[in-house]
Amino acid sequence: MITRRYTQRYIFALSLVAGLTIVGQVLVQQQLRNQTSDSYLVNYAGRQRYQSQQIAKDVLLLTNGASFKSNSAVQAELTTVLSRWERYHRELKSGHLTDLNVQLYNSKNIRKLFGQLDPHFQVISEHAHRLLTLTRQPDPSTEALQSSVREILAHEQDFLQIMDAIVRQYAHEAEVKIEQLRGIEHVLLAITLFVLLLEALLIFYPAVQILRQTIGQLTHSEQETRQVNEQLRQANESLQVTQKQLVQEITLRHEQRLNEQRIRLSSVVQGQEEERKRLSRELHDGIGQMLTGLKLLSENIRSANQLTEKDQSTFANLKTLLVRTIQETRHVSNNLMPPALSDFGLVSALRQLIEQQDRQSTASVSLQTSLTNERFGQPVEIGLYRIVQEAVNNAVKHASAAHIDVSLELRQDRLFLRITDDGCGLPAVPKSRTTHGLHNMRGRARLLDGTFRIMARAGTTRPGLAKLNGVYSGTRVLVSIPVTAHPSHNVATQPVASTEA
């Protein structure tokens, strides 16, 4: 509301000042035009004085010559000057200047002076024309010529005096107009200054006061805002410190729990490997040796041919069963802890595993690798071997895969393992054994600070998912393991201690 009121006042004051300025400019321009017209009048009046003197001079030249016929040039000049002098007189008297196309208005005093001037003008004009007429005659009358000259000269002085009065009157009236304009300008200046004073007192001063109060309020508000911002900043910093401490504490606890889980899982895995190694050794050194002894004893029985045909058949079945038991025992012992893994490394153990699976199952299993006899440490080799063993068993038993491809590559400081099959993929609702196997593979990869990914589509075969040697896969397992260094807290990276059976 206050803003609107002061805006209206300000617009009114500016409009008034602009109006006064425009009025003053209009008056000045009008007066300048009048002044120009007055200058034309003074100029015309001055010419009349000069032309009247020129007429008197030409008249004297015409009448003083011995032969009037030789003064034709003077006659022509007198005719021209006389015509122009008469025209200027009529135009000055009427106020219409044809040469400049200007219409002026003579004052009462000017008209009165022209009334006094007319008799002299008429006499001079009449006798000048008479003189021109006489000079054109062959034998003009000298008395008539002298009479016309005397009349012209007698009235010329009065004509000049009255014309001087007219010129002075024109100049006086022009000065009066200038004084009037000066007075009007003074009035307009006074009004303008008064309006500006009122504008300063009624608009600018109150506006400055309001602006000063507003600036003061804004400054005070800014100071309060700064104080509040400072308090908020301090509170925010405290909150950030507290939040950071809380995050650090939560992260530390989470890392501790993860480390504890990894340690427990690593201990479990290490215990499993220890137990498998012990069972493998007991099967190989204990039961395996005893079964081998039984096989040798059965072969040393010499009276087998003395048995009845039925007993001989039973004895042959016993020997066959004994041989198969020995082979199965060796197979189980090898699966628990293959000697090739610790003796020759990961690649040799994988080749042995794949050849064994290729012989014992209907699936075609192949290994693609550019590695030969490189060693990567016992934890890495055991972990990758178990992952391959679990993935191949799952593909054969649960996915009914016909083709299984295993790829092992070393790029920079990481081992990349890929197991691809063309089985039916993972079921929509995984079985507990399948889930347990995936969990074991993922856990072993994490224990080695690696990554584990499986890509599958339940119940379908996906041509184009992957193609290796012409084999399309329905399931793909991707494992990446670093082979440079491992965290010291990872128990799985420590060598597995040997345990005597």
Short mmCIF file of C-alpha atoms in Angstrom, two decimals:
data_model
loop_
_atom_site.label_atom_id
_atom_site.label_comp_id
_atom_site.label_asym_id
_atom_site.label_seq_id
_atom_site.Cartn_x
_atom_site.Cartn_y
_atom_site.Cartn_z
CA MET A 1 0.00 0.00 0.00
CA ILE A 2 2.82 2.41 0.90
CA THR A 3 4.66 1.51 -2.27
CA ARG A 4 1.60 2.25 -4.39
CA ARG A 5 1.04 5.61 -2.70
CA TYR A 6 4.62 6.77 -3.20
CA THR A 7 4.63 5.44 -6.74
CA GLN A 8 1.53 7.48 -7.58
CA ARG A 9 3.08 10.59 -6.05
CA TYR A 10 6.30 10.05 -7.90
CA ILE A 11 4.51 9.57 -11.22
CA PHE A 12 2.43 12.71 -10.62
CA ALA A 13 5.52 14.78 -9.80
CA LEU A 14 7.42 13.52 -12.80
CA SER A 15 4.42 14.16 -15.03
CA LEU A 16 4.13 17.71 -13.71
CA VAL A 17 7.84 18.40 -14.26
CA ALA A 18 7.63 16.89 -17.73
CA GLY A 19 4.55 19.02 -18.51
CA LEU A 20 6.27 22.19 -17.35
CA THR A 21 9.33 21.34 -19.40
CA ILE A 22 7.21 20.70 -22.48
CA VAL A 23 5.26 23.95 -22.02
CA GLY A 24 8.48 25.89 -21.61
CA GLN A 25 9.95 24.29 -24.70
CA VAL A 26 6.81 25.06 -26.73
CA LEU A 27 6.88 28.70 -25.62
CA VAL A 28 10.57 29.01 -26.40
CA GLN A 29 10.11 27.53 -29.86
CA GLN A 30 7.13 29.78 -30.53
CA GLN A 31 9.05 32.83 -29.40
CA LEU A 32 12.00 31.81 -31.54
CA ARG A 33 9.68 31.65 -34.54
CA ASN A 34 8.28 35.08 -33.64
CA GLN A 35 11.78 36.41 -33.21
CA THR A 36 12.67 35.13 -36.66
CA SER A 37 9.59 36.84 -38.09
CA ASP A 38 10.49 40.07 -36.29
CA SER A 39 13.96 39.91 -37.77
CA TYR A 40 12.39 39.57 -41.21
CA LEU A 41 10.27 42.68 -40.53
CA VAL A 42 13.26 44.70 -39.39
CA ASN A 43 15.16 43.54 -42.46
CA TYR A 44 12.30 44.52 -44.77
CA ALA A 45 11.91 47.89 -43.03
CA GLY A 46 15.64 48.53 -43.34
CA ARG A 47 15.47 47.74 -47.04
CA GLN A 48 12.65 50.26 -47.43
CA ARG A 49 14.89 53.03 -46.08
CA TYR A 50 17.71 51.99 -48.41
CA GLN A 51 15.38 51.69 -51.43
CA SER A 52 13.84 55.13 -50.79
CA GLN A 53 17.33 56.63 -50.80
CA GLN A 54 18.08 54.69 -54.00
CA ILE A 55 14.98 56.18 -55.61
CA ALA A 56 16.08 59.71 -54.67
CA LYS A 57 19.54 59.09 -56.09
CA ASP A 58 18.20 57.72 -59.40
CA VAL A 59 15.80 60.68 -59.69
CA LEU A 60 18.68 63.12 -59.32
CA LEU A 61 20.72 61.22 -61.90
CA LEU A 62 17.89 61.34 -64.38
CA THR A 63 17.21 65.08 -64.02
CA ASN A 64 20.82 66.30 -63.98
CA GLY A 65 21.90 64.71 -67.30
CA ALA A 66 22.22 66.73 -70.56
CA SER A 67 20.65 64.03 -72.64
CA PHE A 68 17.95 61.97 -71.04
CA LYS A 69 18.15 59.29 -73.66
CA SER A 70 21.56 58.17 -72.32
CA ASN A 71 20.10 57.39 -68.93
CA SER A 72 18.17 54.26 -69.98
CA ALA A 73 20.12 52.17 -67.47
CA VAL A 74 19.17 54.58 -64.69
CA GLN A 75 15.56 54.42 -65.82
CA ALA A 76 15.56 50.61 -65.71
CA GLU A 77 17.14 50.62 -62.27
CA LEU A 78 14.64 53.19 -61.02
CA THR A 79 11.76 51.15 -62.42
CA THR A 80 12.98 47.99 -60.67
CA VAL A 81 13.72 49.67 -57.34
CA LEU A 82 10.43 51.56 -57.40
CA SER A 83 8.42 48.40 -58.08
CA ARG A 84 10.18 46.50 -55.28
CA TRP A 85 9.85 49.48 -52.90
CA GLU A 86 6.10 49.67 -53.48
CA ARG A 87 5.69 45.89 -53.07
CA TYR A 88 7.67 45.87 -49.80
CA HIS A 89 5.52 48.73 -48.49
CA ARG A 90 2.29 46.87 -49.23
CA GLU A 91 3.62 43.63 -47.69
CA LEU A 92 4.91 45.37 -44.54
CA LYS A 93 1.63 47.15 -44.13
CA SER A 94 -0.44 43.95 -44.61
CA GLY A 95 2.02 41.67 -42.73
CA HIS A 96 2.22 39.11 -45.56
CA LEU A 97 5.82 38.72 -46.80
CA THR A 98 5.59 36.91 -50.13
CA ASP A 99 9.34 36.28 -50.51
CA LEU A 100 9.40 34.32 -47.24
CA ASN A 101 5.78 33.17 -47.34
CA VAL A 102 5.27 34.50 -43.80
CA GLN A 103 2.10 36.05 -42.37
CA LEU A 104 2.70 38.57 -39.58
CA TYR A 105 0.43 40.73 -37.48
CA ASN A 106 1.30 44.37 -36.97
CA SER A 107 0.55 45.98 -33.67
CA LYS A 108 -1.64 49.02 -33.25
CA ASN A 109 1.38 51.32 -33.01
CA ILE A 110 2.83 49.89 -36.22
CA ARG A 111 -0.43 50.38 -38.04
CA LYS A 112 -0.59 53.98 -36.76
CA LEU A 113 2.93 54.67 -38.03
CA PHE A 114 2.06 53.18 -41.40
CA GLY A 115 -0.96 55.52 -41.46
CA GLN A 116 1.44 58.46 -40.99
CA LEU A 117 3.77 57.03 -43.62
CA ASP A 118 1.19 56.51 -46.35
CA PRO A 119 0.91 60.20 -47.53
CA HIS A 120 4.66 60.47 -48.01
CA PHE A 121 4.73 57.07 -49.70
CA GLN A 122 1.95 58.10 -52.07
CA VAL A 123 3.65 61.38 -53.02
CA ILE A 124 7.03 59.77 -53.63
CA SER A 125 5.48 56.92 -55.62
CA GLU A 126 3.29 59.24 -57.69
CA HIS A 127 6.08 61.70 -58.61
CA ALA A 128 8.56 58.87 -59.27
CA HIS A 129 6.20 57.35 -61.81
CA ARG A 130 5.54 60.80 -63.30
CA LEU A 131 9.25 61.38 -63.58
CA LEU A 132 9.74 58.06 -65.36
CA THR A 133 6.95 58.96 -67.75
CA LEU A 134 8.44 62.40 -68.48
CA THR A 135 11.94 61.03 -69.03
CA ARG A 136 10.65 58.68 -71.66
CA GLN A 137 9.21 61.60 -73.68
CA PRO A 138 11.33 63.12 -76.51
CA ASP A 139 11.21 66.63 -75.10
CA PRO A 140 10.16 66.57 -71.44
CA SER A 141 9.27 69.71 -69.55
CA THR A 142 12.11 70.80 -67.33
CA GLU A 143 9.77 72.58 -64.95
CA ALA A 144 7.69 69.43 -64.56
CA LEU A 145 10.79 67.36 -63.91
CA GLN A 146 12.12 69.77 -61.30
CA SER A 147 8.73 69.92 -59.64
CA SER A 148 8.61 66.11 -59.30
CA VAL A 149 12.17 66.03 -57.97
CA ARG A 150 11.38 68.68 -55.37
CA GLU A 151 8.29 66.77 -54.21
CA ILE A 152 10.25 63.52 -53.92
CA LEU A 153 13.09 65.10 -52.00
CA ALA A 154 10.70 67.03 -49.78
CA HIS A 155 8.85 63.89 -48.67
CA GLU A 156 11.90 61.58 -48.58
CA GLN A 157 13.19 62.93 -45.28
CA ASP A 158 9.82 62.48 -43.59
CA PHE A 159 9.56 58.99 -45.08
CA LEU A 160 12.98 58.07 -43.68
CA GLN A 161 12.14 59.41 -40.22
CA ILE A 162 8.84 57.51 -40.06
CA MET A 163 10.53 54.33 -41.37
CA ASP A 164 13.18 54.71 -38.66
CA ALA A 165 10.35 54.95 -36.15
CA ILE A 166 8.76 51.81 -37.60
CA VAL A 167 12.10 49.93 -37.38
CA ARG A 168 12.55 51.06 -33.78
CA GLN A 169 8.97 49.99 -33.00
CA TYR A 170 9.62 46.55 -34.51
CA ALA A 171 12.81 46.21 -32.44
CA HIS A 172 11.02 47.42 -29.32
CA GLU A 173 8.19 44.93 -29.75
CA ALA A 174 10.74 42.12 -30.29
CA GLU A 175 12.51 43.09 -27.06
CA VAL A 176 9.16 43.12 -25.25
CA LYS A 177 8.44 39.61 -26.50
CA ILE A 178 11.87 38.47 -25.34
CA GLU A 179 11.25 39.98 -21.92
CA GLN A 180 7.88 38.24 -21.77
CA LEU A 181 9.53 34.94 -22.69
CA ARG A 182 12.18 35.52 -20.05
CA GLY A 183 9.47 36.16 -17.49
CA ILE A 184 7.59 33.04 -18.53
CA GLU A 185 10.79 31.02 -18.26
CA HIS A 186 11.40 32.42 -14.78
CA VAL A 187 7.86 31.46 -13.78
CA LEU A 188 8.25 27.97 -15.21
CA LEU A 189 11.63 27.62 -13.49
CA ALA A 190 10.13 28.70 -10.19
CA ILE A 191 7.22 26.30 -10.58
CA THR A 192 9.60 23.47 -11.55
CA LEU A 193 11.84 24.16 -8.56
CA PHE A 194 8.80 24.30 -6.32
CA VAL A 195 7.54 20.99 -7.68
CA LEU A 196 10.99 19.44 -7.19
CA LEU A 197 11.07 20.79 -3.64
CA LEU A 198 7.65 19.29 -2.94
CA GLU A 199 8.79 16.05 -4.54
CA ALA A 200 11.85 15.99 -2.31
CA LEU A 201 9.82 16.76 0.83
CA LEU A 202 6.77 14.61 0.15
CA ILE A 203 8.25 11.73 -1.84
CA PHE A 204 12.00 11.34 -1.70
CA TYR A 205 12.56 12.16 1.95
CA PRO A 206 9.81 9.81 3.23
CA ALA A 207 10.95 7.20 0.73
CA VAL A 208 14.53 7.54 1.98
CA GLN A 209 13.32 7.19 5.55
CA ILE A 210 11.32 4.08 4.69
CA LEU A 211 14.25 2.73 2.70
CA ARG A 212 16.59 3.40 5.61
CA GLN A 213 14.23 1.58 7.97
CA THR A 214 13.89 -1.29 5.50
CA ILE A 215 17.65 -1.54 5.07
CA GLY A 216 18.03 -1.50 8.84
CA GLN A 217 15.48 -4.27 9.19
CA LEU A 218 17.15 -6.24 6.43
CA THR A 219 20.54 -5.74 8.05
CA HIS A 220 19.16 -6.87 11.39
CA SER A 221 17.48 -9.84 9.74
CA GLU A 222 20.70 -10.67 7.94
CA GLN A 223 22.61 -10.60 11.22
CA GLU A 224 20.02 -12.82 12.84
CA THR A 225 20.12 -15.11 9.81
CA ARG A 226 23.90 -15.29 10.04
CA GLN A 227 23.67 -16.17 13.71
CA VAL A 228 21.07 -18.83 13.00
CA ASN A 229 23.14 -20.14 10.10
CA GLU A 230 26.20 -20.25 12.31
CA GLN A 231 24.27 -22.16 14.93
CA LEU A 232 22.92 -24.48 12.25
CA ARG A 233 26.41 -24.91 10.84
CA GLN A 234 27.80 -25.80 14.24
CA ALA A 235 24.90 -28.17 14.84
CA ASN A 236 25.38 -29.64 11.39
CA GLU A 237 29.09 -30.10 11.99
CA SER A 238 28.35 -31.78 15.31
CA LEU A 239 25.75 -33.93 13.59
CA GLN A 240 28.19 -34.81 10.84
CA VAL A 241 30.87 -35.70 13.37
CA THR A 242 28.38 -37.82 15.29
CA GLN A 243 27.09 -39.37 12.10
CA LYS A 244 30.62 -40.06 10.92
CA GLN A 245 31.49 -41.65 14.24
CA LEU A 246 28.28 -43.68 14.11
CA VAL A 247 28.98 -44.76 10.53
CA GLN A 248 32.53 -45.65 11.45
CA GLU A 249 31.31 -47.62 14.45
CA ILE A 250 28.62 -49.38 12.39
CA THR A 251 31.10 -50.04 9.60
CA LEU A 252 33.63 -51.36 12.09
CA ARG A 253 31.03 -53.60 13.67
CA HIS A 254 29.87 -54.77 10.26
CA GLU A 255 33.44 -55.46 9.20
CA GLN A 256 34.06 -57.27 12.45
CA ARG A 257 30.96 -59.39 11.91
CA LEU A 258 31.99 -60.06 8.32
CA ASN A 259 35.48 -60.93 9.42
CA GLU A 260 34.10 -63.19 12.11
CA GLN A 261 31.83 -64.82 9.56
CA ARG A 262 34.70 -65.21 7.15
CA ILE A 263 36.90 -66.60 9.86
CA ARG A 264 34.21 -69.03 10.92
CA LEU A 265 33.51 -69.97 7.31
CA SER A 266 37.21 -70.23 6.63
CA SER A 267 37.63 -72.40 9.68
CA VAL A 268 34.75 -74.59 8.55
CA VAL A 269 36.19 -74.85 5.04
CA GLN A 270 39.64 -75.55 6.44
CA GLY A 271 38.16 -78.16 8.75
CA GLN A 272 36.32 -79.71 5.83
CA GLU A 273 39.48 -79.85 3.78
CA GLU A 274 41.38 -81.31 6.73
CA GLU A 275 38.67 -83.90 7.25
CA ARG A 276 38.58 -84.71 3.55
CA LYS A 277 42.32 -85.08 3.49
CA ARG A 278 42.21 -87.33 6.53
CA LEU A 279 39.37 -89.44 5.12
CA SER A 280 41.14 -89.63 1.77
CA ARG A 281 44.30 -90.83 3.45
CA GLU A 282 42.44 -93.33 5.63
CA LEU A 283 40.57 -94.68 2.60
CA HIS A 284 43.76 -94.90 0.62
CA ASP A 285 46.08 -96.15 3.33
CA GLY A 286 43.59 -98.09 5.45
CA ILE A 287 40.57 -99.53 3.70
CA GLY A 288 42.25 -99.32 0.30
CA GLN A 289 45.24 -101.35 1.45
CA MET A 290 43.03 -103.91 3.13
CA LEU A 291 40.89 -104.28 0.03
CA THR A 292 43.99 -104.65 -2.08
CA GLY A 293 45.21 -107.36 0.31
CA LEU A 294 41.89 -109.16 0.01
CA LYS A 295 42.17 -108.97 -3.78
CA LEU A 296 45.65 -110.46 -3.67
CA LEU A 297 44.52 -113.21 -1.29
CA SER A 298 41.58 -114.03 -3.53
CA GLU A 299 43.87 -114.34 -6.51
CA ASN A 300 46.18 -116.68 -4.55
CA ILE A 301 43.46 -119.16 -3.82
CA ARG A 302 44.52 -122.19 -5.88
CA SER A 303 41.64 -124.48 -5.03
CA ALA A 304 39.04 -122.29 -6.63
CA ASN A 305 38.79 -124.69 -9.53
CA GLN A 306 37.85 -127.41 -7.08
CA LEU A 307 34.72 -125.55 -6.08
CA THR A 308 31.37 -126.34 -7.51
CA GLU A 309 30.18 -124.41 -10.51
CA LYS A 310 27.82 -122.40 -8.33
CA ASP A 311 30.57 -121.58 -5.83
CA GLN A 312 32.94 -120.66 -8.65
CA SER A 313 30.35 -118.21 -9.99
CA THR A 314 29.91 -116.75 -6.52
CA PHE A 315 33.70 -116.54 -6.13
CA ALA A 316 34.01 -114.72 -9.48
CA ASN A 317 31.28 -112.26 -8.50
CA LEU A 318 33.09 -111.73 -5.20
CA LYS A 319 36.34 -110.91 -7.00
CA THR A 320 34.51 -108.55 -9.40
CA LEU A 321 32.76 -106.81 -6.51
CA LEU A 322 36.08 -106.56 -4.70
CA VAL A 323 37.72 -104.91 -7.73
CA ARG A 324 34.83 -102.44 -8.11
CA THR A 325 34.99 -101.67 -4.39
CA ILE A 326 38.69 -100.91 -4.70
CA GLN A 327 38.05 -98.64 -7.71
CA GLU A 328 35.21 -96.82 -5.96
CA THR A 329 37.34 -96.41 -2.85
CA ARG A 330 40.12 -94.90 -4.94
CA HIS A 331 37.57 -92.66 -6.70
CA VAL A 332 36.11 -91.44 -3.41
CA SER A 333 39.58 -90.90 -1.98
CA ASN A 334 40.60 -88.95 -5.06
CA ASN A 335 37.48 -86.77 -4.89
CA LEU A 336 38.08 -86.02 -1.24
CA MET A 337 41.65 -84.80 -1.85
CA PRO A 338 43.24 -85.48 -5.24
CA PRO A 339 46.97 -86.04 -4.92
CA ALA A 340 47.53 -84.24 -8.24
CA LEU A 341 46.31 -80.98 -6.69
CA SER A 342 49.07 -80.84 -4.10
CA ASP A 343 51.71 -82.54 -6.25
CA PHE A 344 51.27 -80.95 -9.71
CA GLY A 345 48.97 -77.95 -9.24
CA LEU A 346 45.52 -76.73 -10.21
CA VAL A 347 45.66 -77.31 -13.98
CA SER A 348 46.72 -80.95 -13.65
CA ALA A 349 44.05 -81.60 -11.02
CA LEU A 350 41.37 -80.01 -13.21
CA ARG A 351 42.44 -82.07 -16.22
CA GLN A 352 42.22 -85.22 -14.10
CA LEU A 353 38.79 -84.21 -12.75
CA ILE A 354 37.43 -83.40 -16.20
CA GLU A 355 38.78 -86.60 -17.74
CA GLN A 356 37.22 -88.59 -14.90
CA GLN A 357 33.85 -86.82 -15.31
CA ASP A 358 34.03 -87.27 -19.08
CA ARG A 359 34.54 -91.04 -18.61
CA GLN A 360 31.99 -91.57 -15.85
CA SER A 361 29.10 -89.41 -17.19
CA THR A 362 27.26 -89.01 -20.45
CA ALA A 363 28.14 -85.31 -20.62
CA SER A 364 31.00 -84.04 -22.74
CA VAL A 365 33.34 -82.07 -20.47
CA SER A 366 36.27 -80.01 -21.82
CA LEU A 367 38.90 -77.68 -20.39
CA GLN A 368 40.17 -74.56 -22.16
CA THR A 369 43.26 -72.90 -20.64
CA SER A 370 46.58 -71.44 -21.68
CA LEU A 371 48.13 -72.31 -18.29
CA THR A 372 50.48 -75.26 -17.82
CA ASN A 373 52.19 -75.89 -14.51
CA GLU A 374 51.74 -72.51 -12.79
CA ARG A 375 51.17 -72.63 -9.04
CA PHE A 376 48.93 -70.11 -7.25
CA GLY A 377 49.07 -71.14 -3.62
CA GLN A 378 47.23 -73.94 -1.90
CA PRO A 379 44.13 -71.89 -0.81
CA VAL A 380 43.50 -70.58 -4.33
CA GLU A 381 44.03 -73.95 -5.97
CA ILE A 382 41.80 -75.81 -3.50
CA GLY A 383 39.08 -73.15 -3.70
CA LEU A 384 38.96 -73.08 -7.51
CA TYR A 385 39.12 -76.86 -7.71
CA ARG A 386 36.14 -77.24 -5.36
CA ILE A 387 34.16 -74.61 -7.33
CA VAL A 388 34.78 -76.47 -10.60
CA GLN A 389 33.98 -79.79 -8.94
CA GLU A 390 30.70 -78.48 -7.52
CA ALA A 391 29.66 -76.70 -10.74
CA VAL A 392 30.37 -79.74 -12.94
CA ASN A 393 28.52 -82.07 -10.56
CA ASN A 394 25.51 -79.70 -10.51
CA ALA A 395 25.49 -79.47 -14.31
CA VAL A 396 25.60 -83.26 -14.68
CA LYS A 397 23.23 -84.25 -11.88
CA HIS A 398 20.71 -81.39 -11.74
CA ALA A 399 20.84 -79.59 -15.11
CA SER A 400 21.16 -82.71 -17.32
CA ALA A 401 23.78 -80.89 -19.38
CA ALA A 402 25.15 -82.56 -22.50
CA HIS A 403 28.12 -80.21 -22.93
CA ILE A 404 30.18 -78.57 -20.21
CA ASP A 405 33.07 -76.23 -20.90
CA VAL A 406 35.56 -75.07 -18.28
CA SER A 407 37.79 -72.09 -19.07
CA LEU A 408 40.66 -70.89 -16.86
CA GLU A 409 42.71 -67.83 -17.81
CA LEU A 410 45.23 -65.58 -16.07
CA ARG A 411 44.99 -61.89 -16.98
CA GLN A 412 47.28 -59.49 -15.17
CA ASP A 413 46.92 -60.39 -11.49
CA ARG A 414 43.58 -62.19 -11.54
CA LEU A 415 42.41 -65.69 -12.39
CA PHE A 416 39.19 -65.87 -14.41
CA LEU A 417 37.21 -69.10 -14.22
CA ARG A 418 34.19 -69.77 -16.43
CA ILE A 419 32.00 -72.89 -16.37
CA THR A 420 29.41 -73.04 -19.16
CA ASP A 421 26.80 -75.72 -19.80
CA ASP A 422 23.77 -76.24 -22.01
CA GLY A 423 21.56 -77.65 -19.30
CA CYS A 424 18.06 -76.65 -18.31
CA GLY A 425 19.26 -73.85 -16.06
CA LEU A 426 18.23 -73.14 -12.51
CA PRO A 427 14.69 -74.09 -11.49
CA ALA A 428 12.21 -71.38 -10.52
CA VAL A 429 12.20 -72.80 -6.98
CA PRO A 430 15.76 -74.07 -6.36
CA LYS A 431 16.19 -77.27 -4.39
CA SER A 432 17.97 -77.15 -1.10
CA ARG A 433 20.95 -79.12 -2.40
CA THR A 434 21.30 -76.80 -5.40
CA THR A 435 21.08 -73.74 -3.17
CA HIS A 436 23.60 -75.25 -0.79
CA GLY A 437 26.03 -75.91 -3.63
CA LEU A 438 25.72 -72.34 -4.96
CA HIS A 439 26.21 -71.01 -1.45
CA ASN A 440 29.37 -73.08 -1.05
CA MET A 441 30.79 -71.84 -4.37
CA ARG A 442 29.97 -68.22 -3.56
CA GLY A 443 31.44 -68.56 -0.08
CA ARG A 444 34.70 -70.04 -1.39
CA ALA A 445 35.03 -67.18 -3.91
CA ARG A 446 34.49 -64.57 -1.20
CA LEU A 447 37.00 -66.24 1.10
CA LEU A 448 39.56 -65.70 -1.64
CA ASP A 449 38.54 -62.01 -2.01
CA GLY A 450 37.05 -62.84 -5.39
CA THR A 451 33.75 -62.36 -7.19
CA PHE A 452 31.15 -64.96 -8.08
CA ARG A 453 28.35 -64.60 -10.64
CA ILE A 454 25.91 -67.07 -12.10
CA MET A 455 23.74 -66.38 -15.14
CA ALA A 456 20.92 -68.80 -15.83
CA ARG A 457 17.31 -68.96 -16.96
CA ALA A 458 15.04 -71.41 -15.22
CA GLY A 459 13.60 -74.19 -17.37
CA THR A 460 14.92 -72.96 -20.76
CA THR A 461 17.94 -73.24 -22.96
CA ARG A 462 19.31 -69.94 -24.20
CA PRO A 463 21.18 -70.17 -27.51
CA GLY A 464 23.37 -67.15 -27.87
CA LEU A 465 23.92 -66.69 -24.13
CA ALA A 466 27.44 -67.98 -24.60
CA LYS A 467 29.18 -70.03 -27.24
CA LEU A 468 32.46 -71.80 -26.70
CA ASN A 469 33.60 -74.37 -29.28
CA GLY A 470 30.08 -74.62 -30.64
CA VAL A 471 28.50 -75.26 -27.21
CA TYR A 472 25.50 -73.16 -26.17
CA SER A 473 24.97 -72.71 -22.43
CA GLY A 474 21.88 -72.54 -20.30
CA THR A 475 23.97 -71.74 -17.20
CA ARG A 476 27.20 -69.84 -16.83
CA VAL A 477 29.33 -69.49 -13.69
CA LEU A 478 31.90 -66.67 -13.64
CA VAL A 479 34.57 -66.47 -10.94
CA SER A 480 37.37 -63.92 -10.61
CA ILE A 481 40.12 -64.45 -7.99
CA PRO A 482 43.12 -62.20 -7.23
CA VAL A 483 46.39 -64.14 -7.14
CA THR A 484 48.83 -61.53 -5.80
CA ALA A 485 48.04 -60.97 -2.15
CA HIS A 486 45.27 -61.82 0.28
CA PRO A 487 44.20 -60.29 3.60
CA SER A 488 46.03 -61.65 6.59
CA HIS A 489 42.75 -62.34 8.45
CA ASN A 490 41.58 -64.74 5.73
CA VAL A 491 42.21 -68.15 7.16
CA ALA A 492 41.45 -69.76 3.81
CA THR A 493 44.63 -68.26 2.38
CA GLN A 494 46.77 -70.12 4.90
CA PRO A 495 48.20 -73.53 3.93
CA VAL A 496 46.19 -76.51 5.10
CA ALA A 497 48.12 -78.41 7.74
CA SER A 498 48.63 -82.10 7.14
CA THR A 499 46.96 -84.49 9.52
CA GLU A 500 48.16 -88.03 9.97
CA ALA A 501 45.48 -90.70 9.94
#
